[in-house]
Coordinates of N, CA and C in Angstrom, one line a residue:
X19 N 15.7 -26.1 16.6 CA 16.9 -26.9 16.7 C 16.7 -28.1 17.6
X20 N 15.9 -27.9 18.7 CA 15.6 -29.0 19.6 C 14.7 -30.1 18.8
X21 N 13.8 -29.6 18.0 CA 12.9 -30.5 17.2 C 13.8 -31.4 16.3
X22 N 14.8 -30.7 15.6 CA 15.6 -31.4 14.7 C 16.5 -32.5 15.4
X23 N 17.0 -32.1 16.6 CA 17.8 -33.0 17.4 C 17.0 -34.2 17.8
X24 N 15.8 -33.9 18.3 CA 14.9 -35.0 18.8 C 14.6 -35.9 17.7
X25 N 14.3 -35.4 16.5 CA 14.0 -36.2 15.3 C 15.1 -37.1 15.0
X26 N 16.3 -36.6 14.9 CA 17.5 -37.4 14.5 C 17.7 -38.5 15.5
X27 N 17.5 -38.3 16.8 CA 17.7 -39.3 17.9 C 16.6 -40.4 17.7
X28 N 15.4 -40.0 17.4 CA 14.3 -41.0 17.3 C 14.6 -41.9 16.1
X29 N 15.1 -41.2 15.0 CA 15.4 -42.0 13.8 C 16.5 -43.0 14.0
X30 N 17.6 -42.5 14.8 CA 18.8 -43.3 15.0 C 18.4 -44.5 15.8
X31 N 17.5 -44.3 16.9 CA 17.1 -45.4 17.7 C 16.3 -46.4 16.9
X32 N 15.4 -45.8 16.0 CA 14.5 -46.7 15.2 C 15.3 -47.5 14.2
X33 N 16.4 -47.0 13.7 CA 17.3 -47.7 12.8 C 17.9 -48.9 13.5
X34 N 18.4 -48.7 14.7 CA 19.1 -49.7 15.5 C 18.1 -50.9 15.8
X35 N 16.9 -50.5 16.1 CA 15.9 -51.6 16.5 C 15.3 -52.2 15.3
X36 N 15.2 -51.5 14.2 CA 14.4 -52.0 13.1 C 15.2 -52.2 11.8
X37 N 16.5 -52.4 11.9 CA 17.4 -52.5 10.7 C 17.0 -53.7 9.9
X38 N 16.4 -54.7 10.5 CA 16.0 -55.9 9.8 C 14.6 -55.8 9.2
X39 N 13.9 -54.8 9.5 CA 12.6 -54.6 9.0 C 12.4 -53.2 8.4
X40 N 12.8 -53.1 7.1 CA 12.8 -51.8 6.5 C 11.4 -51.2 6.4
X41 N 10.4 -52.0 6.2 CA 9.0 -51.5 6.1 C 8.6 -50.9 7.4
X42 N 8.9 -51.5 8.5 CA 8.6 -50.9 9.8 C 9.3 -49.6 10.0
X43 N 10.6 -49.6 9.6 CA 11.4 -48.4 9.8 C 10.8 -47.2 9.0
X44 N 10.3 -47.5 7.7 CA 9.8 -46.4 6.9 C 8.5 -45.8 7.6
X45 N 7.7 -46.7 8.2 CA 6.5 -46.3 8.8 C 6.8 -45.4 10.0
X46 N 7.8 -45.8 10.8 CA 8.2 -45.0 12.0 C 8.7 -43.6 11.6
X47 N 9.6 -43.6 10.5 CA 10.1 -42.3 10.0 C 9.0 -41.4 9.6
X48 N 8.0 -42.0 8.9 CA 6.9 -41.2 8.4 C 6.1 -40.6 9.5
X49 N 5.8 -41.4 10.6 CA 5.1 -40.8 11.7 C 5.9 -39.8 12.5
X50 N 7.2 -40.0 12.5 CA 8.1 -39.0 13.2 C 8.0 -37.6 12.4
X51 N 8.1 -37.7 11.1 CA 8.0 -36.5 10.3 C 6.6 -35.8 10.5
X52 N 5.6 -36.6 10.6 CA 4.2 -36.0 10.8 C 4.2 -35.3 12.2
X53 N 4.8 -35.9 13.2 CA 4.9 -35.4 14.5 C 5.7 -34.1 14.5
X54 N 6.8 -34.0 13.8 CA 7.6 -32.8 13.7 C 6.8 -31.7 13.1
X55 N 6.1 -32.0 12.0 CA 5.3 -31.0 11.3 C 4.2 -30.4 12.3
X56 N 3.6 -31.3 13.0 CA 2.5 -30.8 14.0 C 3.1 -30.0 15.1
X57 N 4.3 -30.4 15.6 CA 4.9 -29.6 16.6 C 5.4 -28.2 16.1
X58 N 5.9 -28.2 14.9 CA 6.3 -26.9 14.3 C 5.1 -26.0 14.1
X59 N 4.0 -26.5 13.7 CA 2.8 -25.7 13.5 C 2.3 -25.2 14.8
X60 N 2.4 -26.0 15.8 CA 1.9 -25.6 17.1 C 2.8 -24.4 17.7
X61 N 4.1 -24.5 17.5 CA 5.0 -23.5 18.0 C 4.8 -22.2 17.2
X62 N 4.6 -22.3 15.9 CA 4.4 -21.1 15.1 C 3.1 -20.4 15.5
X63 N 2.0 -21.2 15.8 CA 0.8 -20.6 16.2 C 0.9 -19.9 17.5
X64 N 1.6 -20.5 18.5 CA 1.8 -19.9 19.8 C 2.5 -18.6 19.7
X65 N 3.6 -18.6 18.8 CA 4.4 -17.3 18.7 C 3.6 -16.2 18.0
X66 N 2.7 -16.6 17.2 CA 1.9 -15.6 16.4 C 0.5 -15.4 16.9
X67 N 0.2 -16.0 18.0 CA -1.2 -15.8 18.5 C -1.5 -14.4 18.8
X68 N -2.6 -14.0 18.4 CA -3.1 -12.6 18.6 C -2.8 -11.6 17.5
X69 N -1.9 -12.1 16.5 CA -1.6 -11.3 15.3 C -2.6 -11.6 14.2
X70 N -2.8 -10.6 13.4 CA -3.7 -10.8 12.2 C -3.0 -10.4 11.0
X71 N -2.5 -11.4 10.2 CA -1.8 -11.0 9.0 C -2.7 -10.4 7.9
X72 N -2.1 -9.4 7.2 CA -2.9 -8.8 6.1 C -3.1 -9.7 5.0
X73 N -2.0 -10.6 4.7 CA -2.1 -11.5 3.6 C -1.8 -12.9 4.2
X74 N -2.6 -13.9 3.9 CA -2.3 -15.3 4.3 C -1.5 -16.0 3.3
X75 N -0.4 -16.6 3.7 CA 0.5 -17.3 2.9 C 1.0 -16.5 1.7
X76 N 1.3 -15.2 2.0 CA 1.7 -14.3 1.0 C 3.1 -13.7 1.3
X77 N 3.9 -13.7 0.4 CA 5.3 -13.2 0.5 C 5.3 -11.7 0.9
X78 N 5.9 -11.4 2.1 CA 5.9 -10.1 2.6 C 6.6 -9.1 1.6
X79 N 7.5 -9.6 0.8 CA 8.2 -8.7 -0.1 C 7.2 -8.2 -1.2
X80 N 6.0 -8.8 -1.3 CA 5.1 -8.3 -2.3 C 4.0 -7.4 -1.7
X81 N 4.2 -7.0 -0.5 CA 3.2 -6.0 0.1 C 3.5 -4.6 -0.5
X82 N 2.4 -3.8 -0.5 CA 2.6 -2.4 -1.0 C 3.5 -1.6 -0.1
X83 N 4.3 -0.7 -0.6 CA 5.2 0.1 0.1 C 4.4 1.2 1.0
X84 N 4.8 1.4 2.2 CA 4.2 2.4 3.0 C 5.2 3.6 3.2
X85 N 6.4 3.4 2.7 CA 7.5 4.4 2.7 C 8.3 4.2 1.4
X86 N 9.0 5.3 1.1 CA 9.9 5.2 -0.1 C 11.1 4.3 0.1
X87 N 11.7 3.9 -1.0 CA 12.8 3.0 -1.0 C 14.2 3.7 -1.2
X88 N 14.1 5.0 -1.6 CA 15.4 5.8 -1.8 C 15.9 6.3 -0.5
X89 N 17.1 5.9 -0.2 CA 17.8 6.2 1.1 C 18.2 7.7 1.1
X90 N 17.9 8.4 2.2 CA 18.3 9.8 2.3 C 17.8 10.6 1.1
X91 N 16.6 10.4 0.8 CA 16.0 11.2 -0.4 C 15.8 12.7 0.0
X92 N 15.6 12.9 1.3 CA 15.4 14.3 1.7 C 13.9 14.8 1.5
X93 N 13.1 13.8 1.0 CA 11.7 14.2 0.7 C 10.7 13.4 1.5
X94 N 9.5 14.0 1.6 CA 8.3 13.3 2.1 C 7.3 13.4 0.9
X95 N 6.7 12.3 0.5 CA 5.8 12.3 -0.6 C 4.4 12.7 -0.2
X96 N 3.8 13.7 -0.8 CA 2.4 14.1 -0.6 C 1.5 13.4 -1.7
X97 N 0.6 12.6 -1.3 CA -0.3 12.0 -2.3 C -1.8 12.5 -2.0
X98 N -2.4 12.8 -3.1 CA -3.8 13.3 -3.0 C -4.7 12.4 -3.8
X99 N -5.6 11.6 -3.2 CA -6.4 10.7 -3.9 C -7.7 11.4 -4.3
X100 N -8.0 11.3 -5.6 CA -9.2 11.8 -6.2 C -10.0 10.7 -6.8
X101 N -11.1 10.4 -6.1 CA -11.8 9.1 -6.5 C -13.3 9.2 -6.6
X102 N -14.0 9.6 -5.5 CA -15.4 9.4 -5.4 C -16.2 10.5 -6.2
X103 N -15.6 11.6 -6.4 CA -16.3 12.7 -7.2 C -16.8 13.8 -6.4
X104 N -17.2 13.6 -5.1 CA -17.8 14.7 -4.3 C -16.7 15.7 -3.9
X105 N -15.4 15.4 -4.1 CA -14.4 16.3 -3.7 C -13.8 17.1 -4.9
X106 N -14.3 16.9 -6.1 CA -13.7 17.5 -7.3 C -13.7 19.0 -7.1
X107 N -14.7 19.6 -6.5 CA -14.7 21.1 -6.4 C -13.5 21.7 -5.6
X108 N -12.8 20.8 -4.8 CA -11.7 21.4 -4.0 C -10.4 21.1 -4.7
X109 N -10.3 20.4 -5.8 CA -9.0 20.2 -6.5 C -8.3 21.5 -6.8
X110 N -9.1 22.4 -7.3 CA -8.5 23.7 -7.7 C -7.8 24.4 -6.5
X111 N -8.5 24.3 -5.3 CA -8.0 24.9 -4.1 C -6.7 24.3 -3.7
X112 N -6.6 22.9 -3.9 CA -5.3 22.2 -3.6 C -4.2 22.7 -4.5
X113 N -4.5 22.8 -5.8 CA -3.6 23.3 -6.8 C -3.1 24.7 -6.5
X114 N -4.0 25.6 -6.0 CA -3.6 27.0 -5.7 C -2.6 27.0 -4.6
X115 N -2.8 26.2 -3.6 CA -1.9 26.2 -2.4 C -0.5 25.6 -2.9
X116 N -0.5 24.6 -3.7 CA 0.7 23.9 -4.1 C 1.5 24.9 -5.0
X117 N 0.8 25.7 -5.8 CA 1.5 26.7 -6.7 C 2.1 27.7 -5.8
X118 N 1.4 28.2 -4.8 CA 1.9 29.2 -3.9 C 3.1 28.8 -3.2
X119 N 3.1 27.5 -2.7 CA 4.2 26.9 -2.0 C 5.3 26.4 -2.8
X120 N 5.1 26.4 -4.2 CA 6.1 25.8 -5.1 C 6.4 24.3 -4.8
X121 N 5.3 23.6 -4.7 CA 5.5 22.1 -4.4 C 4.7 21.3 -5.4
X122 N 5.4 20.2 -5.8 CA 4.8 19.3 -6.8 C 4.5 18.0 -6.1
X123 N 3.3 17.4 -6.2 CA 2.9 16.2 -5.5 C 2.4 15.2 -6.5
X124 N 1.9 14.0 -5.9 CA 1.3 13.0 -6.7 C -0.2 12.9 -6.5
X125 N -1.0 13.0 -7.6 CA -2.4 12.9 -7.5 C -2.7 11.5 -8.0
X126 N -3.3 10.7 -7.2 CA -3.8 9.3 -7.6 C -5.3 9.4 -7.9
X127 N -5.6 9.1 -9.2 CA -7.0 9.3 -9.6 C -7.6 8.0 -10.1
X128 N -8.9 7.9 -10.0 CA -9.6 6.7 -10.6 C -9.8 7.0 -12.0
X129 N -9.9 5.9 -12.8 CA -10.2 6.0 -14.2 C -11.5 6.6 -14.5
X130 N -12.5 6.3 -13.6 CA -13.8 6.9 -13.8 C -13.8 8.4 -13.6
X131 N -13.1 8.9 -12.6 CA -13.0 10.3 -12.3 C -12.2 11.0 -13.5
X132 N -11.1 10.4 -13.9 CA -10.3 10.9 -15.0 C -11.1 11.1 -16.3
X133 N -12.0 10.1 -16.6 CA -12.8 10.2 -17.8 C -13.8 11.3 -17.7
X134 N -14.3 11.6 -16.5 CA -15.3 12.7 -16.4 C -14.7 14.0 -16.2
X135 N -13.4 14.1 -15.9 CA -12.8 15.4 -15.5 C -11.4 15.5 -16.3
X136 N -11.5 15.3 -17.6 CA -10.3 15.3 -18.4 C -9.5 16.6 -18.4
X137 N -10.3 17.7 -18.4 CA -9.6 19.1 -18.4 C -8.9 19.3 -17.1
X138 N -9.5 18.9 -16.0 CA -8.9 19.1 -14.7 C -7.6 18.2 -14.6
X139 N -7.7 17.0 -15.1 CA -6.6 16.1 -15.0 C -5.4 16.6 -15.8
X140 N -5.7 17.2 -17.0 CA -4.7 17.8 -17.8 C -4.1 19.0 -17.1
X141 N -4.9 19.8 -16.4 CA -4.4 20.9 -15.7 C -3.4 20.5 -14.6
X142 N -3.8 19.4 -13.9 CA -2.9 18.9 -12.8 C -1.6 18.6 -13.4
X143 N -1.6 17.9 -14.5 CA -0.3 17.5 -15.2 C 0.4 18.7 -15.7
X144 N -0.3 19.7 -16.3 CA 0.4 20.8 -16.8 C 1.1 21.7 -15.8
X145 N 0.6 21.6 -14.5 CA 1.3 22.3 -13.4 C 2.4 21.5 -12.8
X146 N 2.8 20.4 -13.4 CA 4.0 19.7 -13.0 C 3.8 18.6 -12.0
X147 N 2.5 18.3 -11.7 CA 2.3 17.2 -10.7 C 2.3 15.8 -11.3
X148 N 2.5 14.9 -10.5 CA 2.6 13.5 -11.0 C 1.2 12.8 -10.9
X149 N 0.9 12.0 -11.9 CA -0.4 11.3 -11.9 C -0.2 9.8 -11.6
X150 N -1.0 9.3 -10.6 CA -0.9 7.9 -10.3 C -2.2 7.2 -10.5
X151 N -2.2 5.9 -10.6 CA -3.4 5.1 -10.9 C -4.1 4.7 -9.5
X152 N -5.4 5.0 -9.4 CA -6.1 4.7 -8.2 C -7.3 3.7 -8.5
X153 N -7.0 2.9 -9.6 CA -8.1 1.9 -10.0 C -9.2 2.6 -10.8
X154 N -10.1 1.8 -11.4 CA -11.1 2.4 -12.2 C -12.3 2.9 -11.3
X155 N -12.9 1.9 -10.6 CA -14.0 2.3 -9.7 C -13.5 2.1 -8.2
X156 N -14.1 2.9 -7.3 CA -13.8 2.9 -5.9 C -14.4 1.7 -5.2
X157 N -13.7 0.5 -5.3 CA -14.2 -0.8 -4.8 C -13.3 -1.3 -3.7
X158 N -13.7 -2.4 -3.1 CA -12.8 -3.0 -2.1 C -12.0 -4.1 -2.9
X159 N -10.8 -3.6 -3.3 CA -10.0 -4.5 -4.2 C -9.5 -5.8 -3.6
X160 N -9.3 -5.8 -2.3 CA -8.9 -7.0 -1.6 C -9.9 -8.1 -1.8
X161 N -11.2 -7.8 -2.0 CA -12.2 -8.8 -2.1 C -12.4 -9.2 -3.6
X162 N -11.7 -8.6 -4.5 CA -11.9 -8.9 -5.9 C -10.9 -10.0 -6.3
X163 N -11.3 -10.8 -7.3 CA -10.4 -11.8 -7.8 C -9.2 -11.2 -8.6
X164 N -8.3 -12.0 -8.9 CA -7.1 -11.5 -9.7 C -7.6 -10.9 -11.0
X165 N -8.5 -11.6 -11.7 CA -9.1 -11.2 -13.0 C -9.8 -9.8 -12.8
X166 N -10.6 -9.7 -11.8 CA -11.3 -8.4 -11.5 C -10.4 -7.3 -11.2
X167 N -9.3 -7.6 -10.5 CA -8.3 -6.5 -10.2 C -7.6 -6.1 -11.4
X168 N -7.3 -7.1 -12.2 CA -6.6 -6.8 -13.5 C -7.4 -5.9 -14.4
X169 N -8.7 -6.2 -14.5 CA -9.6 -5.4 -15.3 C -9.7 -4.0 -14.8
X170 N -9.9 -3.8 -13.5 CA -10.1 -2.5 -12.9 C -8.8 -1.6 -13.1
X171 N -7.7 -2.2 -12.8 CA -6.4 -1.4 -12.8 C -6.0 -1.1 -14.3
X172 N -6.2 -2.1 -15.2 CA -5.8 -2.0 -16.6 C -6.8 -1.0 -17.3
X173 N -8.0 -1.0 -16.9 CA -9.0 0.0 -17.5 C -8.6 1.4 -17.1
X174 N -8.3 1.6 -15.9 CA -7.9 2.9 -15.4 C -6.6 3.4 -16.0
X175 N -5.7 2.4 -16.1 CA -4.4 2.7 -16.7 C -4.6 3.3 -18.2
X176 N -5.4 2.6 -18.9 CA -5.6 3.1 -20.3 C -6.3 4.4 -20.4
X177 N -7.3 4.6 -19.6 CA -8.0 5.9 -19.6 C -7.1 7.0 -19.2
X178 N -6.4 6.9 -18.1 CA -5.5 8.0 -17.6 C -4.4 8.3 -18.6
X179 N -3.8 7.2 -19.1 CA -2.6 7.4 -20.0 C -3.0 7.9 -21.4
X180 N -4.2 7.6 -21.8 CA -4.7 8.1 -23.1 C -4.9 9.6 -23.0
X181 N -5.3 10.1 -21.8 CA -5.6 11.5 -21.6 C -4.3 12.3 -21.4
X182 N -3.4 11.8 -20.5 CA -2.2 12.6 -20.2 C -1.0 12.3 -21.1
X183 N -1.2 11.3 -21.9 CA -0.1 10.9 -22.9 C 1.2 10.6 -22.2
X184 N 1.1 10.0 -21.0 CA 2.3 9.7 -20.2 C 2.0 8.4 -19.4
X185 N 3.0 7.6 -19.2 CA 2.9 6.4 -18.5 C 2.8 6.6 -17.0
X186 N 1.9 5.9 -16.3 CA 1.7 6.0 -14.9 C 2.6 4.9 -14.2
X187 N 3.2 5.3 -13.1 CA 4.2 4.4 -12.5 C 3.7 3.8 -11.1
X188 N 2.8 4.6 -10.5 CA 2.4 4.2 -9.2 C 0.9 3.8 -9.1
X189 N 0.6 2.8 -8.3 CA -0.8 2.4 -8.1 C -1.1 2.3 -6.6
X190 N -2.2 2.9 -6.2 CA -2.7 2.9 -4.9 C -4.1 2.4 -4.9
X191 N -4.4 1.3 -4.3 CA -5.8 0.7 -4.3 C -6.7 1.6 -3.4
X192 N -7.9 1.8 -3.8 CA -8.9 2.6 -3.0 C -8.9 2.1 -1.6
X193 N -8.9 3.0 -0.7 CA -8.9 2.7 0.8 C -7.7 1.9 1.2
X194 N -6.7 1.8 0.3 CA -5.5 1.0 0.6 C -5.8 -0.5 0.8
X195 N -6.9 -0.9 0.1 CA -7.4 -2.3 0.2 C -6.6 -3.2 -0.8
X196 N -5.5 -3.8 -0.4 CA -4.7 -4.6 -1.3 C -4.9 -6.1 -0.9
X197 N -5.1 -6.9 -1.9 CA -5.2 -8.4 -1.7 C -4.1 -9.0 -2.5
X198 N -4.0 -10.3 -2.4 CA -2.9 -11.0 -3.2 C -3.2 -10.8 -4.7
X199 N -4.5 -10.8 -5.1 CA -4.9 -10.6 -6.5 C -4.6 -9.2 -7.0
X200 N -4.7 -8.3 -6.0 CA -4.4 -6.9 -6.4 C -2.9 -6.7 -6.7
X201 N -2.1 -7.2 -5.8 CA -0.7 -7.1 -6.0 C -0.2 -7.8 -7.3
X202 N -0.7 -9.0 -7.5 CA -0.4 -9.7 -8.7 C -0.7 -8.9 -10.0
X203 N -1.9 -8.4 -10.0 CA -2.3 -7.6 -11.2 C -1.5 -6.3 -11.3
X204 N -1.3 -5.6 -10.2 CA -0.5 -4.4 -10.3 C 1.0 -4.7 -10.8
X205 N 1.5 -5.7 -10.2 CA 2.9 -6.1 -10.6 C 3.0 -6.4 -12.1
X206 N 2.0 -7.2 -12.6 CA 1.9 -7.6 -14.0 C 1.9 -6.4 -14.9
X207 N 1.2 -5.3 -14.4 CA 1.1 -4.1 -15.2 C 2.3 -3.1 -15.0
X208 N 3.3 -3.6 -14.3 CA 4.5 -2.8 -14.1 C 4.4 -1.7 -13.0
X209 N 3.4 -1.7 -12.2 CA 3.3 -0.7 -11.2 C 4.1 -0.9 -9.9
X210 N 4.4 0.2 -9.3 CA 4.9 0.2 -7.9 C 3.7 0.5 -7.0
X211 N 3.4 -0.5 -6.2 CA 2.2 -0.4 -5.3 C 2.5 0.3 -4.0
X212 N 1.7 1.3 -3.7 CA 2.0 2.1 -2.4 C 0.8 2.3 -1.6
X213 N 1.0 2.4 -0.3 CA 0.0 2.9 0.7 C 0.5 4.2 1.3
X214 N 0.6 4.2 2.6 CA 1.1 5.4 3.3 C 1.4 5.1 4.7
X215 N 2.1 6.0 5.4 CA 2.4 5.9 6.8 C 1.9 7.1 7.6
X216 N 1.4 8.1 6.9 CA 0.8 9.3 7.5 C -0.5 9.6 6.9
X217 N -1.6 9.3 7.6 CA -2.9 9.5 7.1 C -3.5 10.7 7.8
X218 N -3.9 11.7 6.9 CA -4.5 12.9 7.5 C -6.0 12.7 7.9
X219 N -6.6 11.6 7.4 CA -8.0 11.3 7.6 C -8.9 12.5 7.4
X220 N -8.5 13.3 6.4 CA -9.2 14.5 6.1 C -10.6 14.3 5.6
X221 N -10.9 13.1 5.1 CA -12.3 12.8 4.6 C -13.3 12.7 5.8
X222 N -12.7 12.5 7.0 CA -13.5 12.4 8.2 C -13.7 13.7 8.9
X223 N -12.8 14.7 8.5 CA -12.9 16.0 9.1 C -12.9 17.1 8.0
X224 N -13.8 17.0 7.2 CA -13.8 17.8 6.0 C -14.0 19.3 6.2
X225 N -14.5 19.7 7.4 CA -14.6 21.1 7.7 C -13.8 21.5 8.9
X226 N -12.8 20.7 9.3 CA -12.1 20.9 10.5 C -10.5 20.9 10.3
X227 N -10.0 21.9 9.6 CA -8.6 21.9 9.3 C -7.7 21.9 10.5
X228 N -8.2 22.5 11.6 CA -7.3 22.5 12.9 C -7.1 21.0 13.4
X229 N -8.2 20.2 13.2 CA -8.1 18.8 13.7 C -7.0 18.1 12.9
X230 N -7.0 18.3 11.6 CA -6.0 17.7 10.7 C -4.6 18.1 11.0
X231 N -4.4 19.4 11.3 CA -3.1 19.9 11.6 C -2.5 19.3 12.8
X232 N -3.3 19.2 13.9 CA -2.9 18.6 15.1 C -2.6 17.1 14.9
X233 N -3.4 16.4 14.1 CA -3.2 15.0 13.8 C -1.8 14.8 13.1
X234 N -1.5 15.6 12.1 CA -0.3 15.5 11.4 C 0.9 15.8 12.3
X235 N 0.8 16.8 13.1 CA 1.9 17.1 14.0 C 2.3 15.9 14.9
X236 N 1.3 15.1 15.2 CA 1.6 13.9 16.1 C 2.2 12.7 15.4
X237 N 2.2 12.8 14.1 CA 2.7 11.7 13.3 C 4.2 11.7 13.2
X238 N 4.8 10.5 13.1 CA 6.2 10.3 13.0 C 6.6 10.4 11.5
X239 N 6.7 11.7 11.1 CA 7.1 11.9 9.7 C 8.6 11.8 9.6
X240 N 9.0 11.1 8.6 CA 10.5 10.9 8.4 C 10.8 10.9 6.9
X241 N 12.1 10.8 6.6 CA 12.5 10.8 5.2 C 11.9 9.6 4.5
X242 N 11.2 9.8 3.4 CA 10.6 8.8 2.7 C 9.1 8.5 3.1
X243 N 8.6 9.2 4.0 CA 7.2 9.0 4.5 C 6.3 9.3 3.3
X244 N 5.1 8.7 3.4 CA 4.0 9.0 2.4 C 2.8 9.5 3.1
X245 N 2.4 10.7 2.8 CA 1.2 11.4 3.4 C 0.0 11.2 2.5
X246 N -1.1 10.8 3.1 CA -2.3 10.6 2.3 C -3.3 11.7 2.6
X247 N -3.8 12.3 1.5 CA -4.7 13.4 1.6 C -5.8 13.2 0.5
X248 N -6.9 14.0 0.7 CA -8.0 14.1 -0.3 C -8.4 15.5 -0.5
X249 N -9.0 15.9 -1.7 CA -9.4 17.3 -1.9 C -10.7 17.5 -1.0
X250 N -10.5 18.2 0.1 CA -11.6 18.6 1.0 C -11.4 20.0 1.3
X251 N -12.5 20.6 1.8 CA -12.4 22.0 2.2 C -11.3 22.2 3.3
X252 N -11.3 21.3 4.2 CA -10.3 21.4 5.3 C -8.9 21.3 4.8
X253 N -8.6 20.4 3.8 CA -7.3 20.2 3.3 C -6.8 21.5 2.5
X254 N -7.8 22.2 1.8 CA -7.4 23.4 1.2 C -6.9 24.5 2.2
X255 N -7.5 24.4 3.4 CA -7.2 25.4 4.4 C -6.0 25.0 5.3
X256 N -5.5 23.8 5.2 CA -4.4 23.4 6.1 C -3.2 22.8 5.4
X257 N -3.3 22.7 4.0 CA -2.2 22.1 3.3 C -0.9 22.9 3.5
X258 N -1.0 24.2 3.5 CA 0.2 25.0 3.7 C 0.8 24.7 5.1
X259 N 0.0 24.4 6.1 CA 0.5 24.0 7.4 C 1.2 22.6 7.4
X260 N 0.6 21.7 6.6 CA 1.2 20.4 6.5 C 2.6 20.5 5.8
X261 N 2.6 21.3 4.8 CA 3.9 21.5 4.1 C 4.9 22.1 5.0
X262 N 4.5 23.1 5.9 CA 5.4 23.7 6.8 C 5.9 22.7 7.9
X263 N 5.0 21.8 8.3 CA 5.4 20.8 9.3 C 6.5 19.9 8.7
X264 N 6.4 19.6 7.5 CA 7.4 18.8 6.8 C 8.7 19.5 6.7
X265 N 8.6 20.8 6.3 CA 9.8 21.6 6.2 C 10.5 21.9 7.5
X266 N 9.8 22.0 8.6 CA 10.3 22.2 9.9 C 11.2 21.0 10.3
X267 N 10.9 19.8 9.7 CA 11.7 18.6 10.0 C 13.0 18.5 9.1
X268 N 13.2 19.6 8.3 CA 14.3 19.6 7.5 C 14.2 18.7 6.2
X269 N 12.9 18.5 5.8 CA 12.6 17.6 4.7 C 11.8 18.5 3.7
X270 N 11.8 18.0 2.4 CA 11.0 18.7 1.4 C 9.8 17.9 1.0
X271 N 8.7 18.6 0.9 CA 7.4 17.9 0.4 C 7.5 17.7 -1.1
X272 N 7.1 16.5 -1.6 CA 7.3 16.3 -3.0 C 6.4 15.1 -3.5
X273 N 6.9 14.5 -4.6 CA 6.1 13.4 -5.3 C 6.6 12.0 -4.9
X274 N 5.9 11.0 -5.2 CA 6.3 9.7 -5.0 C 7.6 9.4 -5.7
X275 N 7.8 10.0 -6.9 CA 9.0 9.8 -7.7 C 10.2 10.3 -6.9
X276 N 10.0 11.2 -6.0 CA 11.2 11.7 -5.2 C 11.7 10.8 -4.2
X277 N 10.9 9.8 -3.8 CA 11.3 8.9 -2.7 C 11.4 7.4 -3.2
X278 N 11.2 7.2 -4.5 CA 11.4 5.8 -5.1 C 12.4 5.9 -6.2

């Protein structure tokens, strides 16, 4: 407001002094506007000094969701990413626990994994779980161009949907690496892009279920939270504990569709 007031005063004075010289007045106004722009930029920089935006010049409304959009859903979404292939042997263990606990969750799979594990993917679907798109290959999608993102996501979409004969609604970039091109491509393909607000980091503690349990207990799990998991030995051993932690908060463990 002070900048606007200062600008108006300068222009008013300039008009009084230069009414007989329109050319000079235009030059003064131009330089005043340049000065205002520089001052605004300086103020913005000072206010945001020390912060590191995820997207440069990118509309915040287009960022991936870290929590659900449905108010008072009563659910926490459990998402299990299946991507690199080394964890395939533990998918069945995850399914066994989910069946025992009568819980349906979202499995986000890469197109490459789906193509190589069609029977397992169909089994996941047949047991009532939701399938999401995790891209085709496990790459750093934020570093890919829009065209490359579109190719990866679209390729995975076709592979997965041809196998399960059902449309996929959610997209989660490998490692949560979203860039402007990633969001543009995902939006164009009709996806709801998601990340998470509760990371079990189970990939880093594959043999330590107790570490994962303590980590999840310390998280601020709330209505609409999204929990990230992977098929690891540790997860097969502590998934029932994670489910109980959620239930102890008066919430239900479920799928992404339950919170969006």
